[in-house]
mmCIF file of C-alpha atoms and ligand atoms in Angstrom:
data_model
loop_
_atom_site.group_PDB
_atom_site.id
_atom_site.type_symbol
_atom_site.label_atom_id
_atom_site.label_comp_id
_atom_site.label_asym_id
_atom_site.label_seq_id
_atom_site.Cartn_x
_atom_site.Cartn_y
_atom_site.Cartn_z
ATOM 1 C CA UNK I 1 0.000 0.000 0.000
ATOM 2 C CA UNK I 2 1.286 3.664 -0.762
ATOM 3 C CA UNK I 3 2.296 5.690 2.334
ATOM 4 C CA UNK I 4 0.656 9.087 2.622
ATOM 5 C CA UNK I 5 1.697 12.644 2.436
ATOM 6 C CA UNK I 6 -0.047 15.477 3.531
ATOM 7 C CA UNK I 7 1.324 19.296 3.896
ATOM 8 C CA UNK I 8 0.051 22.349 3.578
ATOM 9 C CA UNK I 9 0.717 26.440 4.317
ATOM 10 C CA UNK I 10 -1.296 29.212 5.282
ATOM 11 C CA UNK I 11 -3.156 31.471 3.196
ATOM 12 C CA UNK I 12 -1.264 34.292 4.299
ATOM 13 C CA UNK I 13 -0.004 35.741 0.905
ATOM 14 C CA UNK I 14 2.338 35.231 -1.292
ATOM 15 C CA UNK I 15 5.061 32.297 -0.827
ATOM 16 C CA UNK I 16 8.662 33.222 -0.281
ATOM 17 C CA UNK I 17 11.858 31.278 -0.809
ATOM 18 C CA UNK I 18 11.830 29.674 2.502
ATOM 19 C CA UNK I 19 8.382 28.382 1.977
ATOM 20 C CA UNK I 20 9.835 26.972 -1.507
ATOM 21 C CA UNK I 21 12.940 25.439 -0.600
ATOM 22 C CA UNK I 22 11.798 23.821 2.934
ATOM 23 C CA UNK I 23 8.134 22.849 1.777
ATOM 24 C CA UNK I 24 6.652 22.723 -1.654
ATOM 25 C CA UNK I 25 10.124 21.509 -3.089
ATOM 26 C CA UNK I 26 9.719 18.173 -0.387
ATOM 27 C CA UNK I 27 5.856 18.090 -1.469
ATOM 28 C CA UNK I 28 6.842 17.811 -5.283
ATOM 29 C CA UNK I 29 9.260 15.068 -4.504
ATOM 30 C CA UNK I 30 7.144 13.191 -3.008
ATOM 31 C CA UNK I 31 4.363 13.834 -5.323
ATOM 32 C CA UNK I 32 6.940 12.872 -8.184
ATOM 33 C CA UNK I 33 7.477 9.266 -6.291
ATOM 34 C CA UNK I 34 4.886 6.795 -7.426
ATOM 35 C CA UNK I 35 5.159 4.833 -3.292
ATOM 36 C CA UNK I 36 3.470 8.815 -2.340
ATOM 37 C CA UNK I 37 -0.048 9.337 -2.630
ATOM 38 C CA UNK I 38 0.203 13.260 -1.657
ATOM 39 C CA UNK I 39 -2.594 15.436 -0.398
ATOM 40 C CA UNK I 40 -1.406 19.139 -0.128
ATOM 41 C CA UNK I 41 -3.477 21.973 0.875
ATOM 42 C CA UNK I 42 -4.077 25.672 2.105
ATOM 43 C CA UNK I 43 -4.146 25.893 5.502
ATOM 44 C CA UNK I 44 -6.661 28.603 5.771
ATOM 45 C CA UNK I 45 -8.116 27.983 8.902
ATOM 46 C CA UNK I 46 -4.894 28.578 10.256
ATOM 47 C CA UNK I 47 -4.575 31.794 8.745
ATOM 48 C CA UNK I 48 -7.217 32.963 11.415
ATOM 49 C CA UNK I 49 -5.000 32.455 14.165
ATOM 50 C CA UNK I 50 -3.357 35.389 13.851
ATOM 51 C CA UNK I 51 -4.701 39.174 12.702
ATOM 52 C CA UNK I 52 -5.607 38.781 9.289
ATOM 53 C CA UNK I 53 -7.923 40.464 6.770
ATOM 54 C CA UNK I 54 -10.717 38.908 6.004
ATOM 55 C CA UNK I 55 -11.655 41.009 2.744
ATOM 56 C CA UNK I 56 -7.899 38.870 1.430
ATOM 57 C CA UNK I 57 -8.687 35.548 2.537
ATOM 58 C CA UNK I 58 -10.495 34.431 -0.200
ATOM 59 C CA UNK I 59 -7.873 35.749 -2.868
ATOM 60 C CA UNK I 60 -4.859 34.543 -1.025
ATOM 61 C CA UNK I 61 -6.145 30.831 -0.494
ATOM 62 C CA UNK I 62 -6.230 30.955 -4.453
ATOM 63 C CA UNK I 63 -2.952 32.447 -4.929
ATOM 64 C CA UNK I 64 -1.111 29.784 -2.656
ATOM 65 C CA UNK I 65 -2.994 26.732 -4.918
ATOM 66 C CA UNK I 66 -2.031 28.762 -8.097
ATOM 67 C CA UNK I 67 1.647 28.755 -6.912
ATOM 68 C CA UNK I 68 1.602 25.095 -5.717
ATOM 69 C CA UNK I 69 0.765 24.777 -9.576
ATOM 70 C CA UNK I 70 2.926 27.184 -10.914
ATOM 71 C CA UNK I 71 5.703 25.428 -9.052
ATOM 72 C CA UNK I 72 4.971 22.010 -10.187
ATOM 73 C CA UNK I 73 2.326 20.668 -7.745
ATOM 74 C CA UNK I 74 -0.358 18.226 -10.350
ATOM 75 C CA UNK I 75 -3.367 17.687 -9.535
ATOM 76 C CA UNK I 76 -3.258 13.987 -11.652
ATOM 77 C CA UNK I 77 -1.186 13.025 -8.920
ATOM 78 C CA UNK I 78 -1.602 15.160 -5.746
ATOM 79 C CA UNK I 79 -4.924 16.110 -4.019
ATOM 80 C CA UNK I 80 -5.178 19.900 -3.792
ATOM 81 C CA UNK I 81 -7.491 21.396 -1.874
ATOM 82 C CA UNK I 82 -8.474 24.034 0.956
ATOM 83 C CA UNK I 83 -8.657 23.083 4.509
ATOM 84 C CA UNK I 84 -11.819 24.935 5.638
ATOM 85 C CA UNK I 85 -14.065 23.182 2.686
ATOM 86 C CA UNK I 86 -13.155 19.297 4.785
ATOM 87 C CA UNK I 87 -14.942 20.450 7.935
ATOM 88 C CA UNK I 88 -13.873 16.810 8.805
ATOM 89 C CA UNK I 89 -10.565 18.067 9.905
ATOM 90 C CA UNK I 90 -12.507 20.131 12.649
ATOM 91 C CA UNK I 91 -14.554 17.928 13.668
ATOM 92 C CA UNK I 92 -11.542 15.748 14.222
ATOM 93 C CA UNK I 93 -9.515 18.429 16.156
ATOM 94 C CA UNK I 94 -11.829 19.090 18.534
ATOM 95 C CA UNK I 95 -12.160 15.054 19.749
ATOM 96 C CA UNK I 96 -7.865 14.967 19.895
ATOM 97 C CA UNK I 97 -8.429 18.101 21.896
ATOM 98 C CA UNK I 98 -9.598 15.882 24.713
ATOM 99 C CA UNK I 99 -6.290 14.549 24.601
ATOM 100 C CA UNK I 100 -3.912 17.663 25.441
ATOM 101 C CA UNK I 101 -3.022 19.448 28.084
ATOM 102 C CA UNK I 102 -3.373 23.329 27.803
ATOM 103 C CA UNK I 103 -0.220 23.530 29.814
ATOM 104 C CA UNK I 104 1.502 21.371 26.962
ATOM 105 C CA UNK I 105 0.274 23.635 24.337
ATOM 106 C CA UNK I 106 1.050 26.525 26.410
ATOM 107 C CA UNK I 107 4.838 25.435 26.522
ATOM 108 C CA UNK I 108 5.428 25.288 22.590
ATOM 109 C CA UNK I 109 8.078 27.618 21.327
ATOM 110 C CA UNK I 110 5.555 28.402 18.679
ATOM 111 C CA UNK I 111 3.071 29.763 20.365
ATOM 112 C CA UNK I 112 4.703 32.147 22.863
ATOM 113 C CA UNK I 113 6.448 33.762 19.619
ATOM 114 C CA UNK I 114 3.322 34.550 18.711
ATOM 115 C CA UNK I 115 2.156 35.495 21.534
ATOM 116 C CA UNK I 116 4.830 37.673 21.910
ATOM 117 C CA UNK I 117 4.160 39.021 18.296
ATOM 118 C CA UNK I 118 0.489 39.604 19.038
ATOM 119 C CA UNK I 119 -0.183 39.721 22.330
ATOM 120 C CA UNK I 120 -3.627 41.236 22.377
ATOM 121 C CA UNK I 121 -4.349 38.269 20.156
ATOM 122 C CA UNK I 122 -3.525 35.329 22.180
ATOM 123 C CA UNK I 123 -6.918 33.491 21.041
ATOM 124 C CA UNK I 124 -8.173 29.804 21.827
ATOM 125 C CA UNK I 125 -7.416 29.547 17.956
ATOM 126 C CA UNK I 126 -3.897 30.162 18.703
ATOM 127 C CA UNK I 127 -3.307 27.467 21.610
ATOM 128 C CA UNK I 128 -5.234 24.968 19.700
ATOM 129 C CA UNK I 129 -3.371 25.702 16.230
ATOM 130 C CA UNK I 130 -1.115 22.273 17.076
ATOM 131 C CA UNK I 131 -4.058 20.252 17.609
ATOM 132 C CA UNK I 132 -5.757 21.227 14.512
ATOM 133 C CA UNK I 133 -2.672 20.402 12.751
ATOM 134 C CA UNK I 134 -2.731 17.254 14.057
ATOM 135 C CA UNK I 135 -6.041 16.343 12.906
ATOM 136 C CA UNK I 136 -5.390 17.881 9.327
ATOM 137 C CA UNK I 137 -2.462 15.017 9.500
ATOM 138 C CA UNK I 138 -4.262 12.238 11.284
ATOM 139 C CA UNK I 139 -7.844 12.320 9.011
ATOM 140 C CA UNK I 140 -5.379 11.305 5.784
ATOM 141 C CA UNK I 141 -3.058 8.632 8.314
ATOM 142 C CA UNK I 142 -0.331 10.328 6.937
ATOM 143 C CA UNK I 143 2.944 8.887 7.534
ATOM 144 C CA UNK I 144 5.192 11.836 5.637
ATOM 145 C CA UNK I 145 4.961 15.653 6.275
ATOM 146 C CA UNK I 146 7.008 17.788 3.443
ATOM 147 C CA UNK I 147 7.680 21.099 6.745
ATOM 148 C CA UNK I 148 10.340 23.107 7.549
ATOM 149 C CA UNK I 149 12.382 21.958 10.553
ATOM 150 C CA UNK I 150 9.985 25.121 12.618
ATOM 151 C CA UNK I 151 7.315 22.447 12.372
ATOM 152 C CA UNK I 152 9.091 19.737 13.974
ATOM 153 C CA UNK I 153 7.731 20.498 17.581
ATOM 154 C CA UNK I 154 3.839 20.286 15.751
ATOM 155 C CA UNK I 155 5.125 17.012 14.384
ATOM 156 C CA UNK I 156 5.840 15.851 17.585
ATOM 157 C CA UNK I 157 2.775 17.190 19.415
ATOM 158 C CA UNK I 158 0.694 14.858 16.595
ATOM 159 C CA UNK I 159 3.213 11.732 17.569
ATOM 160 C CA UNK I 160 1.739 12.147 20.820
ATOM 161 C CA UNK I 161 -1.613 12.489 20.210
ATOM 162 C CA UNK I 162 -1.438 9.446 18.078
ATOM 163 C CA UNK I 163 0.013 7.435 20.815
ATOM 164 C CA UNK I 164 -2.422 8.871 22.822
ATOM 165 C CA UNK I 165 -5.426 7.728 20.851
ATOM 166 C CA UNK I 166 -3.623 4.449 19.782
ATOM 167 C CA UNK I 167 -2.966 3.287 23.188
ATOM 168 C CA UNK I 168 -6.227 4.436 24.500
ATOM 169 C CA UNK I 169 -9.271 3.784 21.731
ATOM 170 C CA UNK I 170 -7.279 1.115 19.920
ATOM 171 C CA UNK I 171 -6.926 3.064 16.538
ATOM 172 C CA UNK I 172 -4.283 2.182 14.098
ATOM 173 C CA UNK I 173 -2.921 5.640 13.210
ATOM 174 C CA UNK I 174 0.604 6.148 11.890
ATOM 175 C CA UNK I 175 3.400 8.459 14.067
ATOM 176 C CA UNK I 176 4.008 11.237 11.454
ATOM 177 C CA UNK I 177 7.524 11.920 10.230
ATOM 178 C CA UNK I 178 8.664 15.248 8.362
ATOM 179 C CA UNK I 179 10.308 14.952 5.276
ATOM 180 C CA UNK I 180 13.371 16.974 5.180
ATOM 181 C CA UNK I 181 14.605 18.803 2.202
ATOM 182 C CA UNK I 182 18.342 20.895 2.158
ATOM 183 C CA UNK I 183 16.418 23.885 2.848
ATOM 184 C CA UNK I 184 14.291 22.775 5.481
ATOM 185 C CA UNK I 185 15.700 26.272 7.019
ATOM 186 C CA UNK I 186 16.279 29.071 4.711
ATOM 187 C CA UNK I 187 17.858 31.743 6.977
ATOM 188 C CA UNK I 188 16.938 35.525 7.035
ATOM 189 C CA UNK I 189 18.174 38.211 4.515
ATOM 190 C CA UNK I 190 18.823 40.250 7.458
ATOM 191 C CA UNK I 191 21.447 37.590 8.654
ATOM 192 C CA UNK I 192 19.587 36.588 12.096
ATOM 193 C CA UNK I 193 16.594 34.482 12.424
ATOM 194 C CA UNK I 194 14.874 32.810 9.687
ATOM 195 C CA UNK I 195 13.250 33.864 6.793
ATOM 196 C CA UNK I 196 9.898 34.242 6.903
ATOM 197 C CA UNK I 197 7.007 36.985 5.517
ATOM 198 C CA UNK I 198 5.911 38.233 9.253
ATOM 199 C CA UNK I 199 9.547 39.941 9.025
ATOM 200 C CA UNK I 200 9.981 42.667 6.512
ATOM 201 C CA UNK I 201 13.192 42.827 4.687
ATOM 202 C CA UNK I 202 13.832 39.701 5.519
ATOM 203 C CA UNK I 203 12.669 36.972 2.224
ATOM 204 C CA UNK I 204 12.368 36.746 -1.531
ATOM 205 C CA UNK I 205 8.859 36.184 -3.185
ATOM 206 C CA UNK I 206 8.761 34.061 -5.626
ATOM 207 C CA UNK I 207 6.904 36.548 -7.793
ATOM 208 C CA UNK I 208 9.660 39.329 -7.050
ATOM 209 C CA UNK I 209 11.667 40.404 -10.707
ATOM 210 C CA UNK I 210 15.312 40.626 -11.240
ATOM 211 C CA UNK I 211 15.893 43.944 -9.988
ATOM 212 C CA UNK I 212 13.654 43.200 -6.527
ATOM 213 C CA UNK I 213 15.964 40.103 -6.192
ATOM 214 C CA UNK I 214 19.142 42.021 -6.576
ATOM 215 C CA UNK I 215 18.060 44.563 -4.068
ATOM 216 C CA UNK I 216 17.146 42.121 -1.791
ATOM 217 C CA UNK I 217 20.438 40.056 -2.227
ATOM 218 C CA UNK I 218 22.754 43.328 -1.820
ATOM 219 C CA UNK I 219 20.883 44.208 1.468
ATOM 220 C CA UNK I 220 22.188 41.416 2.759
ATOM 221 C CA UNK I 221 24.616 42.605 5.783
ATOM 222 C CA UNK I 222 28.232 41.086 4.540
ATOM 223 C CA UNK I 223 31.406 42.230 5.881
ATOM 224 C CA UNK I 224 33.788 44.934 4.553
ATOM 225 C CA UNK I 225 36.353 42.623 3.752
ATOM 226 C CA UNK I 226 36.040 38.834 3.276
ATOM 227 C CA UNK I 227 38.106 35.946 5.215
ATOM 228 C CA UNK I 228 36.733 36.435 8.361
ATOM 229 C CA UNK I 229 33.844 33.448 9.934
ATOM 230 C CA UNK I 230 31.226 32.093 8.347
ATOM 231 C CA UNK I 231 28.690 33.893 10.255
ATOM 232 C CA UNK I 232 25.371 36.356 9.895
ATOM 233 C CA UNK I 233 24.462 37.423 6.706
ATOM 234 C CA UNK I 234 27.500 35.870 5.314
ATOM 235 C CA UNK I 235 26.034 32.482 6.026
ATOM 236 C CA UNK I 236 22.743 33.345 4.753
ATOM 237 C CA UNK I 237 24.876 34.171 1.204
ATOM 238 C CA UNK I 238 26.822 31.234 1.610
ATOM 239 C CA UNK I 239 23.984 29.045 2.006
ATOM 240 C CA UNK I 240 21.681 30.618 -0.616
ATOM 241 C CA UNK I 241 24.698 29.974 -2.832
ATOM 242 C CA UNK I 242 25.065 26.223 -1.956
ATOM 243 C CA UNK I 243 21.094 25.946 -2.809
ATOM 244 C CA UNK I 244 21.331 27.860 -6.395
ATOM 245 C CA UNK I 245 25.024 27.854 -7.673
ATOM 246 C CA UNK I 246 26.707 25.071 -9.536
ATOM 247 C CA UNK I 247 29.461 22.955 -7.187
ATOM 248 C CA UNK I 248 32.021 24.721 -8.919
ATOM 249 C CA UNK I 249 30.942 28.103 -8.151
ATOM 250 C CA UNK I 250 30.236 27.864 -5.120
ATOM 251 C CA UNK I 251 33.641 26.599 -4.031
ATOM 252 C CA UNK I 252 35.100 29.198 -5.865
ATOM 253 C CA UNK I 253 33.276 31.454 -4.374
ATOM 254 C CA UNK I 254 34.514 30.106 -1.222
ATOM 255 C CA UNK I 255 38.256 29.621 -1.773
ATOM 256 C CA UNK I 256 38.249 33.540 -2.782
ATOM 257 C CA UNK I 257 36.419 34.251 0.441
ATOM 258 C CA UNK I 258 38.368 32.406 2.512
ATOM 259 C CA UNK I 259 41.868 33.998 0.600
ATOM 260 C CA UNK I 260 40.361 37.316 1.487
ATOM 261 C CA UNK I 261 39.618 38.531 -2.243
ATOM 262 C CA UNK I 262 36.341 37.827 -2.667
ATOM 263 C CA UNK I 263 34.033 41.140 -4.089
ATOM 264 C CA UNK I 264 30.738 40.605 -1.994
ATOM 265 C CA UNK I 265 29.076 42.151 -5.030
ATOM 266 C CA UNK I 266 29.641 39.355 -7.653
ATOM 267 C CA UNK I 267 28.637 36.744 -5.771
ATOM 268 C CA UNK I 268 25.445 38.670 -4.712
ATOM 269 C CA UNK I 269 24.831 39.230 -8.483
ATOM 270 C CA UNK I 270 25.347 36.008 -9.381
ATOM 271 C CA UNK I 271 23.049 34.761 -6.739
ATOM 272 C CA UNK I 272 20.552 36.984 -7.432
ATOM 273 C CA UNK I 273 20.711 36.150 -11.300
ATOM 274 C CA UNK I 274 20.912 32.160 -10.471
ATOM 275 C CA UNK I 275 17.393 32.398 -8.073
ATOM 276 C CA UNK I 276 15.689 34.919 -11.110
ATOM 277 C CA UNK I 277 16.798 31.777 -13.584
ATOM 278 C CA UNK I 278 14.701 29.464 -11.058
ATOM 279 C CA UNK I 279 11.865 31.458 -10.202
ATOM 280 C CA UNK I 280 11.266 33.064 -13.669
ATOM 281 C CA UNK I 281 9.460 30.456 -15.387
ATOM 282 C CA UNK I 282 7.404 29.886 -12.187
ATOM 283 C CA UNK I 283 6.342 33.500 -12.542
ATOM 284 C CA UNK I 284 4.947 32.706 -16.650
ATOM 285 C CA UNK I 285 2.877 29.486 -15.208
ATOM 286 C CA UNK I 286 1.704 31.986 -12.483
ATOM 287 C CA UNK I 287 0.742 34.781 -15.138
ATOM 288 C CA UNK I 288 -0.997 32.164 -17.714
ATOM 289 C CA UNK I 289 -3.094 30.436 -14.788
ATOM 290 C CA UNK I 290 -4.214 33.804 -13.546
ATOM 291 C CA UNK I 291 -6.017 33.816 -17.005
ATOM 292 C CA UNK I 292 -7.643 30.655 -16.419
ATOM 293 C CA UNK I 293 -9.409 30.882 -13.955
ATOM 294 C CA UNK I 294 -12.119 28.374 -14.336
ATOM 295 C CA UNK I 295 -9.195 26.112 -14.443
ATOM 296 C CA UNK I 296 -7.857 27.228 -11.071
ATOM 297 C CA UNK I 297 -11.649 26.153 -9.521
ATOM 298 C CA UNK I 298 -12.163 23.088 -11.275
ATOM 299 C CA UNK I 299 -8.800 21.970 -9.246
ATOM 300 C CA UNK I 300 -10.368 23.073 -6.123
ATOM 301 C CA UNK I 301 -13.092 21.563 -6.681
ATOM 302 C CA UNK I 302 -12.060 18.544 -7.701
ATOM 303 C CA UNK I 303 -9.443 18.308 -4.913
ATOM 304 C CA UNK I 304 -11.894 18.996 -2.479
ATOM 305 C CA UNK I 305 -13.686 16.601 -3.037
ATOM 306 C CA UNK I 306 -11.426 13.580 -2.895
ATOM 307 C CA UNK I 307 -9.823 14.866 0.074
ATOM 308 C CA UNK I 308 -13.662 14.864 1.881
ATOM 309 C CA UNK I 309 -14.052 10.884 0.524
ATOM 310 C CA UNK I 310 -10.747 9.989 2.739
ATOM 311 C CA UNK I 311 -11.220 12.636 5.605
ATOM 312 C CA UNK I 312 -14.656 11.065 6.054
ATOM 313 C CA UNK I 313 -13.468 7.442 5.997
ATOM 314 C CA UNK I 314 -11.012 8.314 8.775
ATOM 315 C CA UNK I 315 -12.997 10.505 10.621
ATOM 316 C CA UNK I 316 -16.021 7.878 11.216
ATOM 317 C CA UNK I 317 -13.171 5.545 12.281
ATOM 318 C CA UNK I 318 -11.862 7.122 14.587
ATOM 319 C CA UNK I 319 -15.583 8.181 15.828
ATOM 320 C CA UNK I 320 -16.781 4.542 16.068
ATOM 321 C CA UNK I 321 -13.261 3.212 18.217
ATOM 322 C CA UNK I 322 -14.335 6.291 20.309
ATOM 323 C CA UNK I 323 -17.676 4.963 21.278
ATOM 324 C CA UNK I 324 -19.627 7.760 19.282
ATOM 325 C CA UNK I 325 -21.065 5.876 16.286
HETATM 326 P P1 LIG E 401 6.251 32.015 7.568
HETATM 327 O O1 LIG E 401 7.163 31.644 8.703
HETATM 328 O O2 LIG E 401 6.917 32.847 6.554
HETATM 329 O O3 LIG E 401 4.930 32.590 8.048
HETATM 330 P P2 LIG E 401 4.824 29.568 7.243
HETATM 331 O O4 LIG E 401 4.820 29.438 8.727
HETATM 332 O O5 LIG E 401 3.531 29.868 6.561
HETATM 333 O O6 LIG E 401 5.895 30.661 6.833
HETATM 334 O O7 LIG E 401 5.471 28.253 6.649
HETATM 335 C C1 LIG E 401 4.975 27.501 5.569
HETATM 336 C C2 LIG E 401 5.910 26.359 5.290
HETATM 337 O O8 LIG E 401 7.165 26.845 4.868
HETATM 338 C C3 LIG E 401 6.205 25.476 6.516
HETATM 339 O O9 LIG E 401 6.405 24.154 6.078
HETATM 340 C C4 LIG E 401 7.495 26.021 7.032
HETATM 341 O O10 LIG E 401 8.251 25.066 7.748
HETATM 342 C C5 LIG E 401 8.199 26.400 5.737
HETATM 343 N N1 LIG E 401 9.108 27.515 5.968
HETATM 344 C C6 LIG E 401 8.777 28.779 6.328
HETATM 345 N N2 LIG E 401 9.860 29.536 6.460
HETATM 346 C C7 LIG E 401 10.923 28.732 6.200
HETATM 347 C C8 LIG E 401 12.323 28.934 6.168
HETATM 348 N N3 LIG E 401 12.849 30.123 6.429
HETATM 349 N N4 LIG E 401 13.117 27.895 5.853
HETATM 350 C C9 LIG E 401 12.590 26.677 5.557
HETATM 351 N N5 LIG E 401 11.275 26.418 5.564
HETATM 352 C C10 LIG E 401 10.444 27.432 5.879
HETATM 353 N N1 LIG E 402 1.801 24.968 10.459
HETATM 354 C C1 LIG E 402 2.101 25.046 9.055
HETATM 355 C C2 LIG E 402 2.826 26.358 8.725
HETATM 356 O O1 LIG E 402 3.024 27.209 9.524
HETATM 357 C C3 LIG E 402 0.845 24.973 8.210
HETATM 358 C C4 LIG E 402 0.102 23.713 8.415
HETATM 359 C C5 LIG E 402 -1.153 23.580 8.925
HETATM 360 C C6 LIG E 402 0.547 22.397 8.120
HETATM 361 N N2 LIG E 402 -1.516 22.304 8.955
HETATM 362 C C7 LIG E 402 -0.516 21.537 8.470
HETATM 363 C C8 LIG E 402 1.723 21.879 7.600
HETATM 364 C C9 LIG E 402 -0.408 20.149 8.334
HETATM 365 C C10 LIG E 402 1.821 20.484 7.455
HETATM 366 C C11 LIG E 402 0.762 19.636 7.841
HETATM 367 O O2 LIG E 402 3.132 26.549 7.622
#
């Protein structure tokens, strides 16, 4: 029997490089390997966790689907759909609910960042936004999770809640692993933390043009004069450059760092030219599905749909081992 895959990323916009290189580059692996049956979606309902705008909502769930196909994501092979149209995945997170401990939830790294971030929003949404992760993984029994490595303390909140339920209704449900990819963490532009679109300045879109890229890739904080550690936004380079260069280049680029003569400039140019080359014919697929609409909803639709037929299957599972049905 296939193993299943399930991953998904909230509708809050447009997706950067991080989101790229540590998620949706994992999902199309795994969609591309015929022992993967892959069900990838828009975490919408986690949008809502955190201020957002509800007058965008609608628009962004679309553009994250359209870039899942723009990138590569098929819908002959993976299920694409929208969280909040399988209400099964609520109904589900609200039964493993009665399996967690606030204080556990309380504890995550996760949350208190946002909490920190928001603090006049620190909503039942928010404490609860591990659980309802769980359930979207647990109603597909997925064993694989295409995240960045920030996800790894939801993956192991769901490992416990299916050892939970396992040990204590006699289900059958799988542990959930991630599925790591080399850029399972993209750092920050601005050389500390990681990149990610709550912090200005600090990622690429994959939408940006040449010049935006550049811009971006020269703001990166280097040193005056090269040789020195590996460290801050020189790692960030360094790494970016191991992800989009050629071998060759990027030791070269090395050796003259390390000898002291390397001209920040031409490797941020090159860079910056080398992740254009990658994203630009990403950006035509985006442009010609914008104008086919009708297309873009008939993949919803259909994705939708099939994701319902297994979220229901699961769901009255898990229901009848509970005692409900
Ligand atoms: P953001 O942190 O920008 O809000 P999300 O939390 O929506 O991004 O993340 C969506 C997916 O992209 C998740 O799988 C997450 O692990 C991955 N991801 C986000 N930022 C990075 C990063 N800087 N490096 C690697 N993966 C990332
Ligand atoms: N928490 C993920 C993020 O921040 C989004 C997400 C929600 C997710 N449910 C998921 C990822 C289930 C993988 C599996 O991007």
């Amino acid at each position: 029997m296939k193993q299943r895959v399930l991953s998904g990323i909230r509708a809050t916009g447009k997706l950067h490089l991080g989101n790229y290189l540590g998620a949706v580059k994992g999902m199309i692996e795994l969609q591309n390997n015929p022992n993967y049956e892959c069900f990838y979606m828009v975490a919408d309902a986690h949008t809502i966790t955190t201020p957002f705008d509800p007058s965008s909502l609608r628009q962004n769930q679309r553009e994250i689907i359209i870039e899942y196909l723009a990138i590569g994501l098929n819908p002959e092979k993976s299920t694409l759909f929208i969280q909040s149209r399988v209400p099964e995945h609520f109904e589900l997170a609200f039964y493993l609910s009665s399996v967690v401990s606030i204080a556990r939830m309380q504890h995550l790294p996760t949350y208190k960042e946002k909490v920190k971030q928001y603090p006049e929003s620190n909503t039942m949404a928010l404490l609860n936004y591990p659980v309802l992760m769980a359930a979207d993984i647990l109603v597909y029994k997925a064993n694989l999770v295409p995240v960045g490595i920030d996800q790894e303390p939801h993956l192991e909140v769901a490992r416990e809640i299916v050892r939970k339920l396992n040990q204590i209704y006699g289900t059958d449900l799988p542990e959930p692993r991630r599925f790591t990819t080399l850029g399972h963490y993209v750092p920050s532009l601005k050389g500390e933390g990681k990149m990610s679109k709550s912090v200005e300045g600090s990622y690429i879109n994959l939408t940006d043009s040449l010049e935006e890229i550049r811009r971006k890739i020269r703001s990166i904080p280097t040193a005056m004069v090269a040789g020195g550690p590996i460290i801050g936004g020189i790692k960030t380079l360094f790494l970016l450059a191991k992800l989009f260069l050629s071998e060759t280049n990027y030791q070269k680029f090395k050796e003259d760092y390390h000898r002291g003569r390397l001209q920040f400039v031409t490797i941020k140019d090159t860079l910056a030219e080398a992740i254009y080359q990658e994203l630009r014919p990403i950006q035509e697929r985006v442009k010609q599905l914008k104008k086919n609409q009708s297309y873009v909803d008939k993949v919803i639709e259909n994705g939708c749909q099939k994701a319902r037929v297994v979220a229901q299957a699961t769901l009255s599972e898990i229901k009848k081992k509970m005692g409900f049905l």
